[in-house]
Tab-separated table of C-alpha atoms in Angstrom:
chain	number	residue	atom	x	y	z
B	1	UNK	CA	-75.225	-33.508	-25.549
B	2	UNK	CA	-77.944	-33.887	-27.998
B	3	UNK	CA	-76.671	-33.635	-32.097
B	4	UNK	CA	-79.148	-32.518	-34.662
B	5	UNK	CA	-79.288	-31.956	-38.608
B	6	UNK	CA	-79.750	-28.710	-39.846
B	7	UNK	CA	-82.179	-29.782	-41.977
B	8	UNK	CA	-81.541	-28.355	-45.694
B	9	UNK	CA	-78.012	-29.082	-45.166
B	10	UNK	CA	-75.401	-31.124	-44.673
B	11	UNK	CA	-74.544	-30.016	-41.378
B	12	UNK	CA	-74.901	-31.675	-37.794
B	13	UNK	CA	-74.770	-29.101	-34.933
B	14	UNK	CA	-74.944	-29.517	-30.827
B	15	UNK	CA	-78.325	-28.982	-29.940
B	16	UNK	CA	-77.766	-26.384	-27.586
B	17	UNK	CA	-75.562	-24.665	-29.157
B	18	UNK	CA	-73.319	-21.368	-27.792
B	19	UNK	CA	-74.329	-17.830	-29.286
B	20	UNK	CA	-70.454	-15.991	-28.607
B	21	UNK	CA	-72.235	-12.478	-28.500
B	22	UNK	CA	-72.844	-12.531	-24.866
B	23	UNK	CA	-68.955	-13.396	-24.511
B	24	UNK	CA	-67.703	-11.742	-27.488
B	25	UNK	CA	-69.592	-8.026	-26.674
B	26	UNK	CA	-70.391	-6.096	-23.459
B	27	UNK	CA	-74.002	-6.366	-24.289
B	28	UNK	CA	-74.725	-8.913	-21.324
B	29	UNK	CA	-72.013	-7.579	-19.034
B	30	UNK	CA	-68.932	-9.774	-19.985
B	31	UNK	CA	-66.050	-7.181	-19.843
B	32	UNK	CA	-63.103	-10.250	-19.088
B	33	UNK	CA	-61.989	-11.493	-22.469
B	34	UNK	CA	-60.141	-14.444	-20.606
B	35	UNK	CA	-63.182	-15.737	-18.508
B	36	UNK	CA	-65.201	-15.249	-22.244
B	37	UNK	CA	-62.119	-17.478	-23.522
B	38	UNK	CA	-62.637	-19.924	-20.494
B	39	UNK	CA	-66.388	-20.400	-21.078
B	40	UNK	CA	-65.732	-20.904	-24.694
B	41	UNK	CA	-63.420	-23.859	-23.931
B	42	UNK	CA	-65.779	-25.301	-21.239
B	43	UNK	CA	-68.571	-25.071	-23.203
B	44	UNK	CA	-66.427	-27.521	-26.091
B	45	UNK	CA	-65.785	-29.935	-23.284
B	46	UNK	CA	-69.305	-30.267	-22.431
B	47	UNK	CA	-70.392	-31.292	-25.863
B	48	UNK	CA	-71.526	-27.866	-26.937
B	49	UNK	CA	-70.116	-28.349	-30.799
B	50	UNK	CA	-72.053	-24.777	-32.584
B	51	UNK	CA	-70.543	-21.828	-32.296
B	52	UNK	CA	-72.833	-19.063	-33.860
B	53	UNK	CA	-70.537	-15.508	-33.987
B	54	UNK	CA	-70.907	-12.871	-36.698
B	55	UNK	CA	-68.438	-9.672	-37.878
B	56	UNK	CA	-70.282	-6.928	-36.220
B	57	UNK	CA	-69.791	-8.264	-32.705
B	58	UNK	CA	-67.306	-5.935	-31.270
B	59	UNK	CA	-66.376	-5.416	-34.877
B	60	UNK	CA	-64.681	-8.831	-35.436
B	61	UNK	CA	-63.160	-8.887	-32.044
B	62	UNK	CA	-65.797	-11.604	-31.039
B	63	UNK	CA	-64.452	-13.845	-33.850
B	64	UNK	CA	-60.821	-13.144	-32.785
B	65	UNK	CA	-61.693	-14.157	-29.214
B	66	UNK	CA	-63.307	-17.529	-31.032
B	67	UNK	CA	-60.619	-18.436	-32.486
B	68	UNK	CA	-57.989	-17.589	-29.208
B	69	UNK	CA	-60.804	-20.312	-27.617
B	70	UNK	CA	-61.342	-22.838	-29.602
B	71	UNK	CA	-59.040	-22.518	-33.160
B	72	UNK	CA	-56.915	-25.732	-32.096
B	73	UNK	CA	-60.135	-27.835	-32.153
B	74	UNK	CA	-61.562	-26.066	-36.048
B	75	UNK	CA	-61.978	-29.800	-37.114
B	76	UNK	CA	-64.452	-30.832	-33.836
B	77	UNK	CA	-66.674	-27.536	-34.046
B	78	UNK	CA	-69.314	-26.160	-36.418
B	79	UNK	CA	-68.445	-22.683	-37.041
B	80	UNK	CA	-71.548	-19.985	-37.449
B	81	UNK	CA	-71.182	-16.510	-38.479
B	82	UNK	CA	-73.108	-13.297	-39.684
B	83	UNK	CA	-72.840	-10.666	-42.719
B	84	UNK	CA	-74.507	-7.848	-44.293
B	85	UNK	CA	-73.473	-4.797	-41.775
B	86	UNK	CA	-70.570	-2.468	-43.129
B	87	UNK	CA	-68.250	-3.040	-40.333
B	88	UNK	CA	-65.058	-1.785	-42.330
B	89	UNK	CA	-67.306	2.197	-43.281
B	90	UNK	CA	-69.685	2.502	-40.858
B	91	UNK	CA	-68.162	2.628	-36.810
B	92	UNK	CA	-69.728	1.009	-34.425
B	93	UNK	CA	-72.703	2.946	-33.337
B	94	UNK	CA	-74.218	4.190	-29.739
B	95	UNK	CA	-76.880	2.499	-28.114
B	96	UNK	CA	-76.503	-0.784	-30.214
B	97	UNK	CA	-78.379	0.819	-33.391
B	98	UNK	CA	-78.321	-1.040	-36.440
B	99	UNK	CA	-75.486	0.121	-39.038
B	100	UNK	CA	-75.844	0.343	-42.520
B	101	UNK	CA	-76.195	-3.111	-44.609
B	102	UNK	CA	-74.127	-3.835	-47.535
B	103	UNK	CA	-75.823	-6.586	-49.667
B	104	UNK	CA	-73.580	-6.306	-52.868
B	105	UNK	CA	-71.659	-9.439	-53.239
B	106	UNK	CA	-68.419	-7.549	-53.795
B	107	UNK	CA	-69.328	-7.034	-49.982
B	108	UNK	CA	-70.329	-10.302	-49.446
B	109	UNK	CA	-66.516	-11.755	-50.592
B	110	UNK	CA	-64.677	-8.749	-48.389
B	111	UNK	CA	-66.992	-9.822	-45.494
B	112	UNK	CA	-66.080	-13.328	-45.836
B	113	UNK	CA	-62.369	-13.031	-46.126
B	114	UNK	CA	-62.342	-10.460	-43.238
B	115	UNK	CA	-64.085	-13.541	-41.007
B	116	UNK	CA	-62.254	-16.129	-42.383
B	117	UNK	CA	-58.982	-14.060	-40.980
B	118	UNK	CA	-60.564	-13.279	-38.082
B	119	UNK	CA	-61.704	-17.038	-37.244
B	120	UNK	CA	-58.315	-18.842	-38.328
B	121	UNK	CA	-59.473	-20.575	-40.596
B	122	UNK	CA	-60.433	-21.385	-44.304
B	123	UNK	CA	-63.975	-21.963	-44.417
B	124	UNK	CA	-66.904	-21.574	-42.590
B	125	UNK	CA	-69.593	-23.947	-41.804
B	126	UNK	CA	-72.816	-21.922	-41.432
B	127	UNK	CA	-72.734	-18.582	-43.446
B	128	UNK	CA	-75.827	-16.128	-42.300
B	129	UNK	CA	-77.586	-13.225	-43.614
B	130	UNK	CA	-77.676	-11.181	-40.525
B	131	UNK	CA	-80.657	-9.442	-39.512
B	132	UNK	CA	-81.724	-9.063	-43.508
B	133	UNK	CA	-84.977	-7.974	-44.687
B	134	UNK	CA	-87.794	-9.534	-47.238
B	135	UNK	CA	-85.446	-7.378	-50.277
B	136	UNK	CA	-81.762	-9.035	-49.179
B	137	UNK	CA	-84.201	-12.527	-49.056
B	138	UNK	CA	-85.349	-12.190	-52.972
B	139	UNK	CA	-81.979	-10.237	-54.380
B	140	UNK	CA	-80.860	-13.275	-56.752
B	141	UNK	CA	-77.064	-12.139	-57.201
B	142	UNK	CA	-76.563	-12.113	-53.253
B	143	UNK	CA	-77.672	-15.181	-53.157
B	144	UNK	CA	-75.829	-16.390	-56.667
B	145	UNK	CA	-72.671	-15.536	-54.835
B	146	UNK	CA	-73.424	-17.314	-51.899
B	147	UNK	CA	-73.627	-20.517	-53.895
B	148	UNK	CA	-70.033	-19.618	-55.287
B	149	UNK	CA	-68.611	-19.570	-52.189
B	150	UNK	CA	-69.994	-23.157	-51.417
B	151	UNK	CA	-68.992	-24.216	-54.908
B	152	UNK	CA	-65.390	-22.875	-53.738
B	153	UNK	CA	-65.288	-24.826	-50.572
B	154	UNK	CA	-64.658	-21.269	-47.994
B	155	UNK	CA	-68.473	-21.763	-46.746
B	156	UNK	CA	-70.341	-25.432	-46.054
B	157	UNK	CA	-73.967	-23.945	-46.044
B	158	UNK	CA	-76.037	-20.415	-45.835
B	159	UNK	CA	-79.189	-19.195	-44.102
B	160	UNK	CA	-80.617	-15.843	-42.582
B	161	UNK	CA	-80.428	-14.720	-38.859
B	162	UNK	CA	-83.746	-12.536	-38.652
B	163	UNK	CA	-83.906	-9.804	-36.715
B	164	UNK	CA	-82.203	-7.005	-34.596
B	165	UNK	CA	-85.724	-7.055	-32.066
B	166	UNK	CA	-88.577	-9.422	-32.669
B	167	UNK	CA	-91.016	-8.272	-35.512
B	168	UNK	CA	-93.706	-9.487	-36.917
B	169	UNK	CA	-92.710	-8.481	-40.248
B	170	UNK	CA	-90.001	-11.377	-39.800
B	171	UNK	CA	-92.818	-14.173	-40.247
B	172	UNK	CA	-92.784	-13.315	-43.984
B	173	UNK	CA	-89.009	-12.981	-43.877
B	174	UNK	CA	-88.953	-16.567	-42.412
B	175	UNK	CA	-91.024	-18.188	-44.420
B	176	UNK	CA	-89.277	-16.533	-47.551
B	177	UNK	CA	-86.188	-17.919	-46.125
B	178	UNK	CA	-87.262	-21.436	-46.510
B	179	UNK	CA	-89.523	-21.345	-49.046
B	180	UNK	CA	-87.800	-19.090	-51.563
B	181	UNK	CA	-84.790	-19.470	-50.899
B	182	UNK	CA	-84.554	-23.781	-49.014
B	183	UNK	CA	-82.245	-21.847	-47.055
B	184	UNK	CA	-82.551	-22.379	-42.651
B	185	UNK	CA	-83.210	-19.500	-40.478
B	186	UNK	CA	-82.767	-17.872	-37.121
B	187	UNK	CA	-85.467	-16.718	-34.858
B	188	UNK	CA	-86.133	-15.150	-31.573
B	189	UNK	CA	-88.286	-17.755	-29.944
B	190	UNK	CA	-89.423	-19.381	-26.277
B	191	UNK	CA	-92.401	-20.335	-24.291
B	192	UNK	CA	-93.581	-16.647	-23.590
B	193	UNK	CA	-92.619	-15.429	-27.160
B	194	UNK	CA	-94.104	-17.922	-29.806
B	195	UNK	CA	-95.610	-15.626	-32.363
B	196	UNK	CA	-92.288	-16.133	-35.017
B	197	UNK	CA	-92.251	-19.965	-34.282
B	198	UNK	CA	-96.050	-20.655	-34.236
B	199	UNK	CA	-96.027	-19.505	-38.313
B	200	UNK	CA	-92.739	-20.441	-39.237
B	201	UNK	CA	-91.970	-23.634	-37.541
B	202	UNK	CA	-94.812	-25.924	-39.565
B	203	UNK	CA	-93.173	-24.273	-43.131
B	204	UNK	CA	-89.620	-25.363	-41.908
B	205	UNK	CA	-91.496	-29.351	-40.870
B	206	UNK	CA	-93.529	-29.277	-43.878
B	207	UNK	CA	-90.161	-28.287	-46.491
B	208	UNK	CA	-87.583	-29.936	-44.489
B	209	UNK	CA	-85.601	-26.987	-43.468
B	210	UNK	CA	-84.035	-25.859	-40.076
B	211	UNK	CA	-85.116	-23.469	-38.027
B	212	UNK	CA	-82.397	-22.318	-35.057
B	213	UNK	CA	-83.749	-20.109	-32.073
B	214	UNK	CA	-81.633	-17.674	-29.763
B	215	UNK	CA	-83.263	-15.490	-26.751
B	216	UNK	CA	-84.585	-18.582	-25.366
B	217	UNK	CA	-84.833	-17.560	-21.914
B	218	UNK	CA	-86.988	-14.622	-22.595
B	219	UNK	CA	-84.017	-12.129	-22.152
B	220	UNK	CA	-83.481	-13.532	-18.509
B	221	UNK	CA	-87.115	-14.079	-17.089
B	222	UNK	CA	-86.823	-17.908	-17.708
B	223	UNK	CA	-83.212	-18.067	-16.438
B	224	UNK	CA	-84.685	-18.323	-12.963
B	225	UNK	CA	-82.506	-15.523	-11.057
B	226	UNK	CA	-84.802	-12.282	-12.131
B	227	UNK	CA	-86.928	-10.201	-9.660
B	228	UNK	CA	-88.770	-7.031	-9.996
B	229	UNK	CA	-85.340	-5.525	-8.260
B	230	UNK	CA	-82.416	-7.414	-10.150
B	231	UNK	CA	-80.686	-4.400	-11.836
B	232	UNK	CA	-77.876	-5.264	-14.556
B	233	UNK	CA	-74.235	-3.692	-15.272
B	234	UNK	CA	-73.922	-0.477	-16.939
B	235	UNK	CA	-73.760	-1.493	-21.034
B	236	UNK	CA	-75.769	-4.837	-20.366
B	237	UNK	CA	-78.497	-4.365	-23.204
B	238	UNK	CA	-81.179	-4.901	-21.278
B	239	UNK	CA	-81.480	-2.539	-18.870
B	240	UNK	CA	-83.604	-1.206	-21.574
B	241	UNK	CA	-86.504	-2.884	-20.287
B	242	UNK	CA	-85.592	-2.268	-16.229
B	243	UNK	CA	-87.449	1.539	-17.021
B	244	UNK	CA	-90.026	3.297	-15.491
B	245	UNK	CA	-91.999	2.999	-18.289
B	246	UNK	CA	-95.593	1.864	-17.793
B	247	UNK	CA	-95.304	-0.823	-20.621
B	248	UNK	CA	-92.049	-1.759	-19.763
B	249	UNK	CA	-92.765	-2.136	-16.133
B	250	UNK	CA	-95.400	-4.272	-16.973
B	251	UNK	CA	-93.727	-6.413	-19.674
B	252	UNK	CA	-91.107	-7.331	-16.344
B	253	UNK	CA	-93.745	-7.798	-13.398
B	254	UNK	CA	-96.260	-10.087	-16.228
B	255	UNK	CA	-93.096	-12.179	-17.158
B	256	UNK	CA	-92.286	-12.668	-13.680
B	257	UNK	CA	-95.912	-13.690	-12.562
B	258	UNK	CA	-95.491	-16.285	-15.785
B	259	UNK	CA	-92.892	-17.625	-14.892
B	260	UNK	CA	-93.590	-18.227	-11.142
B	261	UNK	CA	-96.990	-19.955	-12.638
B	262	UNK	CA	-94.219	-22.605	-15.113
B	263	UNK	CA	-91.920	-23.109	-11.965
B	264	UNK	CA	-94.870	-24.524	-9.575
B	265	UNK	CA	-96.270	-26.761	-12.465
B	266	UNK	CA	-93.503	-27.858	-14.261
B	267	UNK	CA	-90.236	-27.285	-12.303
B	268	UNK	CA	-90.732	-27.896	-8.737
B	269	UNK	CA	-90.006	-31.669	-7.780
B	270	UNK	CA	-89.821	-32.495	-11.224
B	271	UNK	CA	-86.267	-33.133	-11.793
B	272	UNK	CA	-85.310	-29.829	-13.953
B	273	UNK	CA	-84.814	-26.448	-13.666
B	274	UNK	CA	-86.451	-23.349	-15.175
B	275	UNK	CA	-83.848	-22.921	-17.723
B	276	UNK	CA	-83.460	-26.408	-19.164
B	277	UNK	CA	-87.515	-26.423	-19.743
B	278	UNK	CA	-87.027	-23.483	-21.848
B	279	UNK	CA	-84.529	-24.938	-23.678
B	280	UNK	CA	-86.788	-28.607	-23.810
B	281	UNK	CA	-89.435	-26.256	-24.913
B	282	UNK	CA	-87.620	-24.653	-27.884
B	283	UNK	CA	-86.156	-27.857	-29.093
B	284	UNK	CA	-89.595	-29.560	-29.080
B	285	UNK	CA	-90.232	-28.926	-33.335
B	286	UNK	CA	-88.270	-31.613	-35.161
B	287	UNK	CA	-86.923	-28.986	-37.742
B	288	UNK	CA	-85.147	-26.972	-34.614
B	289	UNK	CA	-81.887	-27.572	-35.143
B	290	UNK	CA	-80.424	-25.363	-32.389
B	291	UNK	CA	-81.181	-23.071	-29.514
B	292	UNK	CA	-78.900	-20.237	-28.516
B	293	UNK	CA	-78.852	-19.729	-25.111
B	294	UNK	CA	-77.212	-16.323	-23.411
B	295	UNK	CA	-74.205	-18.068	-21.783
B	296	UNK	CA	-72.383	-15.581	-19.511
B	297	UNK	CA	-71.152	-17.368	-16.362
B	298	UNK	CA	-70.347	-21.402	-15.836
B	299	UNK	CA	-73.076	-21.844	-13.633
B	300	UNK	CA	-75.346	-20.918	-16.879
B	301	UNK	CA	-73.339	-23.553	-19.161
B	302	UNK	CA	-73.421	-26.368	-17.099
B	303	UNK	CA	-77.262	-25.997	-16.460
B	304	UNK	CA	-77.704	-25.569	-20.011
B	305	UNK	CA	-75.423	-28.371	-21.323
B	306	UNK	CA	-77.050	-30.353	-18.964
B	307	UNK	CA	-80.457	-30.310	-20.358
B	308	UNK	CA	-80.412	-33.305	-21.559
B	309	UNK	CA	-79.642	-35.155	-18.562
B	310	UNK	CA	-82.862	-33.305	-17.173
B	311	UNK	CA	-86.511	-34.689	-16.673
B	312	UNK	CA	-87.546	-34.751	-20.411
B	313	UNK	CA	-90.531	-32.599	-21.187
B	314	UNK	CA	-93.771	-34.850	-21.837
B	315	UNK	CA	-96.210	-34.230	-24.273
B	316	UNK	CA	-99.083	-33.818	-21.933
B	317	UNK	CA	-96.408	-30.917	-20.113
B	318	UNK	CA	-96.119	-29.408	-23.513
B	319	UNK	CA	-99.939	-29.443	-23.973
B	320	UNK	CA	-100.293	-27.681	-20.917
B	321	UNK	CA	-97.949	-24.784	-21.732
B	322	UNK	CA	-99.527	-24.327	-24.918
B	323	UNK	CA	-103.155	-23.799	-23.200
B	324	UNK	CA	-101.562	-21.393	-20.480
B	325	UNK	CA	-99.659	-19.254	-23.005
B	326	UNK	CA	-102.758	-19.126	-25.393
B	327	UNK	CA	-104.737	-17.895	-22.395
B	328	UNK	CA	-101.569	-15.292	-21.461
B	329	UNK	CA	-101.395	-17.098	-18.282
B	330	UNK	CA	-104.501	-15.137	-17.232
B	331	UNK	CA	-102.725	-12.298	-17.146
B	332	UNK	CA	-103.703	-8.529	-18.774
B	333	UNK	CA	-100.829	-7.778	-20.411
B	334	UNK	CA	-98.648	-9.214	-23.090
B	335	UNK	CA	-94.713	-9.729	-22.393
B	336	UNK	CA	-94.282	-5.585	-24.280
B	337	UNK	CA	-96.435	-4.550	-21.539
B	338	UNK	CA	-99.514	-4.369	-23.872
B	339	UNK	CA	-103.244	-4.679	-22.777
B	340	UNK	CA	-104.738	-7.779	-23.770
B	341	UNK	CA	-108.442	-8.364	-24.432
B	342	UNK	CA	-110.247	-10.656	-22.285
């Protein structure tokens, strides 16, 4: 396993690191809290050193499961997690809407304490804004507070998760991020979704800060298993997109068509698999720390963790991509199912 800086900080993190939502949640179908335990502990003994959590999965009960895992080997792991949501007034809502944030950093020091407990342990190692907006980004006594807590020793370093969905609006958020604030951040980003990286990766080179990704695999599509009739488990988010909506439908037969189009060129006899490019492919930027890959079975983790003993992606390879996605693979649509011109 490859280690990286996250540049801006003093932290060193596995390069593909282990996002604990799809374990720690039913979002992805993972319903057995002792095979999420089991992949937790196989993904440590493959190298995979980042573990990137956060309080509102499962409302804490994917830190608890973290710590069940892994809490006998704190010292040998870099711990991530997530604030901002009111997990203690607001429940957990239907449908996986967003609750309420709580930016106050009286919240900020009830949020921490509650994920320290959680965890088992006394600090944490990567502290994130989770899914904040430009006004959480510029509020100066959130972020006063934040260096408190590193002054105090219970966190090592800070940054922003963007998101919940991928938004265009989160390219100023980004960029604010590292800019504003010198502080890494979290993006959805992968070959067939580049619009967050293509603006905020050359800030993060240019000012020396990291960048991490998650959704690498396109929500599935570059996973290599998906066809126009793979249907997921009741809960699994993202039967969302498996609808009979016209946009929809198209964002999952266009993905499909792109990615049979990367498996002929760049997977087939070439000593890697479609997953592992996507992960070669996100890790390509020097200030990418870390990608995030949805880990849900062991077949999944030991491709992933593999990925570096893969067929390295060449620069001529990564040329190639670029011109294909720039063209949208000659396809019509884009991967939301929207017309594009020709």
């Amino acid at each position: 396993m490859q280690e990286r800086k996250l540049l801006g900080t003093d932290l060193t993190v596995s390069a593909v690191g282990f996002g604990v939502w799809t374990v720690g949640t039913t979002w992805w179908g993972v319903k057995d809290e002792d095979m999420a335990v089991r992949l937790l502990r196989r993904a440590y003994d493959l190298g995979i050193t980042f573990f990137d959590n956060a309080d509102t999965y499962a409302s804490g009960r994917a830190e608890e499961l973290q710590r069940r895992a892994l809490g006998d080997v704190r010292e040998k792991i870099v711990i991530g997690s997530k604030f901002g949501y009111d997990i203690y007034t607001h429940p957990e809502r239907p449908g996986q809407q967003e609750r309420p944030h709580d930016w106050t950093p009286g919240y900020l020091r009830k949020a921490l304490e509650g994920s320290l407990k959680r965890l088992g342990t006394d600090y944490i190692d990567y502290y994130q804004l989770h899914n904040c907006r430009l006004d959480a980004i510029r509020q100066d006594d959130l972020w006063a507070e934040l260096e408190k807590l590193k002054a105090e020793g219970l966190i090592r370093a800070y940054g922003t998760a963007l998101g919940p969905a991928l938004n265009e609006r989160q390219i100023e958020e980004g960029i604010a991020s590292i800019r504003e604030r010198r502080a890494p951040t979290q993006i959805i980003y992968n070959l067939l979704e580049q619009v967050l990286g293509e603006q905020i990766l050359p800030v993060a080179e240019q000012e020396g800060v990291g960048v991490m990704a998650r959704v690498p695999h396109a929500s599935g599509l570059l996973e290599g298993y998906m066809t126009l009739d793979t249907e997921f488990e009741p809960g699994d988010h993202r039967n969302w997109r498996m609808t009979t909506n016209a946009r929809r439908k198209a964002w999952m037969e266009d993905g499909l068509k792109k990615v049979e189009q990367l498996g002929a060129e760049f997977v087939e006899g070439r000593g890697r698999t479609i997953g592992q490019l996507a992960l070669q492919f996100a890790l390509r930027s020097p200030a990418m720390a870390s990608v995030l890959p949805n880990i849900y079975d062991e077949k999944g983790l030991e491709e992933y963790a593999a990925t570096f003993d893969a067929a390295p992606l060449t620069d001529a390879e990564y040329d190639r991509i670029q011109t294909l996605y720039h063209a949208n693979f000659g396809l019509t649509h884009d991967l939301r199912g929207q017309a594009v011109a020709q």
